[in-house]
C-alpha angles and dihedrals in degrees: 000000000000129000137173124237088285099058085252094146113225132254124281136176114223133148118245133184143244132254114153125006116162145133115293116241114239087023102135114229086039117243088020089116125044133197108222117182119188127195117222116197123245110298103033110131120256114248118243117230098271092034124133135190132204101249110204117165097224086226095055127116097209114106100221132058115230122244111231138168133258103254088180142300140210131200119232131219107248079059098263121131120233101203117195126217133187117201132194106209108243125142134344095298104060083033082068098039089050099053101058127117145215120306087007107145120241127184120218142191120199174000088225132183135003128309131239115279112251124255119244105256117273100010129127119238136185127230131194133187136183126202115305084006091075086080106070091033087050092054094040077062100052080058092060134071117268127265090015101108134042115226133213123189123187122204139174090217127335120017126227139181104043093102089110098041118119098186131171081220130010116191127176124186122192119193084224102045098241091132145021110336112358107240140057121287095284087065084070112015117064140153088265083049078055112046091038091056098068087211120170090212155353117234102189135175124171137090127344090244081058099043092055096054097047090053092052095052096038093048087047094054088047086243116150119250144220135178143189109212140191133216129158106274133199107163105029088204108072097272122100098044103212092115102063121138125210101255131168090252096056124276113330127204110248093210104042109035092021168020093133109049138174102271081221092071099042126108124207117202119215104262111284111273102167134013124204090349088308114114113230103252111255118248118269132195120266105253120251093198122052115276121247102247095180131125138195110211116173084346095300118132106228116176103231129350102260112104121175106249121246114266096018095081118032108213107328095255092081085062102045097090091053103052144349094284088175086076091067114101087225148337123227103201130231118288111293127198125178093253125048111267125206086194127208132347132224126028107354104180138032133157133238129180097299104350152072131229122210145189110166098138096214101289107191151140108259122261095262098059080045098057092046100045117017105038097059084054092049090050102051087057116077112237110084120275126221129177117226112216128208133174145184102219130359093270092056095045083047094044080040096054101040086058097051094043091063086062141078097253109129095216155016133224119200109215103202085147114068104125093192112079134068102234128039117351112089091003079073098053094033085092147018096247104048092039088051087050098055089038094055094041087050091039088059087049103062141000092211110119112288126222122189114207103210128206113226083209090083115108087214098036092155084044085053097044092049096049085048086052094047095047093054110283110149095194135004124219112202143214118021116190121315115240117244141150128239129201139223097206094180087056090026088222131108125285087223140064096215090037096221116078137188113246126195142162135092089317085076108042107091093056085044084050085061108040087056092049081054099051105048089042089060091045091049092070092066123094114270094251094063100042118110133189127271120225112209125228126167137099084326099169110143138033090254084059087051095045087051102048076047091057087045091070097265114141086204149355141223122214116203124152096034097069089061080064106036112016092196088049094108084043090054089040094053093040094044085051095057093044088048094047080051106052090045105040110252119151094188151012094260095058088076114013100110101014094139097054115106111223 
């Protein structure tokens, strides 16, 4: 085993097992905080009070362990170690973590970081936790003698993981009163706490708000301080860089020479008012009526903003018997061209880490079946239905068009975008010229709203956008599917035919997000009379990826590849918009939708 010059053994990854994970008694919300223990063969080296490890359950599909705290941990005697953790449920990651289940393998990497600094013999110390901080100082105390600290624990509401405390005085204090003294920690803990104590030194982890405070009394009182500190880690082990703190003594990695810091050295910020030239939005009130979740795009009335993505999910009826697709704002149909397509041979889908690759090549029934027998389909269900239009060449989108135009479709959706087939698609969108032409030629055949679905593969995509817009677009959707190749490494050929395949999913959503962001941003400096709305495409998943792409400056978004992997993901993502939309105030959709946007 290795250690530093203090003993601190260094970090290893090894996979442990699980023997108890469950819900935390006192925790408010309830199961809101889980204890996971976690049992580490013979020779793993024992955590030191302060100590983390990067948490990561062997069978999850998130890409990054979670850093969390050492709660306590207790050496067997067949010569294993039992490590404690306590998790505050708060995204995917610790949702996972806290949902495993006896005997579950989980891989670790750890100890990390350095320890609490030992206490002079004999003398007292205070010790102060906040909310899920209460975990690594609780377990700093089961290091220490008994009696010999004093410890202050600070709650919204409940309190949890003090069962193994053995302070001289234990205080709690709840902001709602629910326990111990009603307040936050300054309700009990004050600079004359503080000087009457006669305390050598303050160990303290919590929030940042917290933190601060503590610093400043302690420092006041000429107490020495120490604090546990978070920051967003990835490596666990100082290399990566992303976790570092403001010090003093320049920035200062969170998760290498800290966590724990001298409070002397630490800087706090004043709280966060604006990020990247863009002011933090100030706090509403919950709603106590539903929010409006309605859009206008191109003059049509949609019901909420979530439309099932073109492509994804052929012409609403497929999906009818699987959930209530009547609750969808709208449905873009499958690809049309103005012949029937068998599409692309060979292999058409394969999957890749958060994503999906596909060659389908617009297989479809011509626009006259479709006219005949899925549109009236499409039209007897709710959500709005739009054709999307393809071609092959400016005579069949115009032939194309001028069919569909005689019929009771709401709305049209250009598809200049498809990266699958040899001849027109993305060849359309790829400049300004040839994606004005086809524009234009659609724009003479019908006056019904317009949508023009984009390729992010242009060099000049909000060239693009503007030259649709000028020749009579009345939206853009973005981004169709991004081009990559995929490999079959056994046969060392292609996957694909064509070689070249779309790929969509969560693995593109960031660069969607800001395209999106670009676009409307671009289409913002127009006058007010020219600007058109976005449609956002892109990895959307979850409600929290819809409510982005809507702060971006997007009216509305499609969801396509995630339905193949959740079929109820539009009607979560429905249902986790209007919650949201709850919770911060919003009464509709336009009090947030491009917030982000500068101007």
């Amino acid at each position: 085993m290795f250690t530093d010059c203090q003993g601190i053994p260094y970090p290893v990854f090894a996979q442990g097992k699980v023997s108890y994970c469950a819900a935390v008694k006192g925790a408010v919300p309830e199961n809101s905080v889980y204890e996971l223990r976690v049992v580490l063969d013979k020779g793993s080296p024992d955590p030191a009070a302060g100590q983390f490890y990067m948490l990561h359950a062997v069978n999850s599909s998130s890409l990054l362990g979670r850093p969390i705290s050492v709660y306590y941990s207790e050496k067997k005697k067949d010569g294993s170690v039992e490590i404690y953790f306590l998790i505050l449920v708060k995204g995917d990651g610790t949702k996972i973590l806290c949902s495993l289940k006896n005997d579950d393998k989980i891989a670790l990497l750890g100890p990390c970081g350095n320890r609490f600094q030992a206490p002079e013999a004999d003398k007292k110390v205070c010790i102060v936790g906040g909310g899920i901080g209460v975990a690594p100082v609780a377990g700093f105390a089961t290091t220490l003698k008994p009696k010999s600290y004093d410890f202050f624990a600070s709650f919204k509401s409940g309190s949890y993981g003090l069962q193994k405390l053995k302070a001289n005085k234990p205080v709690i204090t709840t902001d709602d009163g629910s326990v111990g003294v009603h307040g936050m920690l300054p309700a009990a803990f004050t600079e004359e706490v503080l000087k009457n104590g006669n305390y050598s030194a303050v160990y303290a982890c919590g929030p940042l708000p917290m933190l601060k405070y503590v610093k400043e009394i302690s420092e006041k009182c000429g107490v020495q301080c120490w604090l546990s500190m978070e920051s967003r880690m990835v490596c666990g082990v100082g290399v990566c860089l992303g976790c570092t703190i403001d010090t003093t003594e320049g920035k200062k990695r969170c998760c290498k020479e800290g966590p724990i810091f001298d409070s002397k050295i630490l800087k706090f910020d004043a709280p966060c008012t604006e990020v990247a030239g863009v002011k933090v939005q100030p706090r509403r009130e919950p709603l106590t009526k539903e929010p409006d979740l309605s859009v206008n795009i191109a003059g049509v009335h949609f019901e909420n903003p979530v439309i099932a993505s073109s492509g994804t999910f052929g012409f609403g009826k497929e999906y009818e018997s699987v959930f209530d697709v009547n609750r969808l704002g709208g449905i873009s149909s499958k690809g049309l061209t103005l012949e029937p397509r068998q599409g692309n041979d060979g292999i058409r889908v394969w999957e890749t880490p958060s994503g999906l690759m596909n060659s389908i090549g617009l297989q479809n029934p011509g626009i006259p079946h479709f006219i005949e027998h899925e549109l009236p389909q499409m039209l007897s269900l709710k959500p709005v239905a739009i054709a999307n239009l393809s071609g092959s060449s400016l005579e069949t989108y115009s032939k194309g068009a001028k069919l569909l135009d005689a019929t009771d479709v709401p709305m049209i959706e250009l598809n200049i975008s498809c990266p699958n087939v040899s001849a027109g698609g993305a060849a359309f969108g790829m400049t300004c010229s040839a994606a004005k032409d086809v524009v234009q030629a659609v724009r003479k055949e019908t006056k019904k709203p317009l949508i023009v679905k984009l390729t992010p593969q242009s060099l000049e995509l909000n060239k693009v956008a503007l030259s649709c817009i000028e020749a009579g677009a009345d939206g853009i959707s973005l981004c169709n599917s991004f081009q990559g190749i995929a490999i079959d490494i056994e046969r060392g050929v292609p996957v694909f035919e064509k070689l070249k395949a779309g790929l969509g999913g969560p693995a593109v959503r960031p660069i969607a997000v800001r395209l999106i962001y670009e676009l409307v941003e671009v289409i913002n400096s127009l006058p007010k009379d020219k600007r058109v709305p976005v449609i956002a495409i892109g990895g959307i998943a979850k409600w929290q990826d819809a409510v982005e792409f809507i702060m971006a400056g997007a009216s509305a978004v499609q969801v396509g590849t995630a339905t193949f992997a959740n079929p109820n993901a539009m009607i979560e993502i429905i249902d986790g918009l209007k919650d949201f939309m709850k919770r911060k105030g919003y009464e509709n959709i336009e009090q947030f939708r491009g917030i982000i946007q500068k101007n």
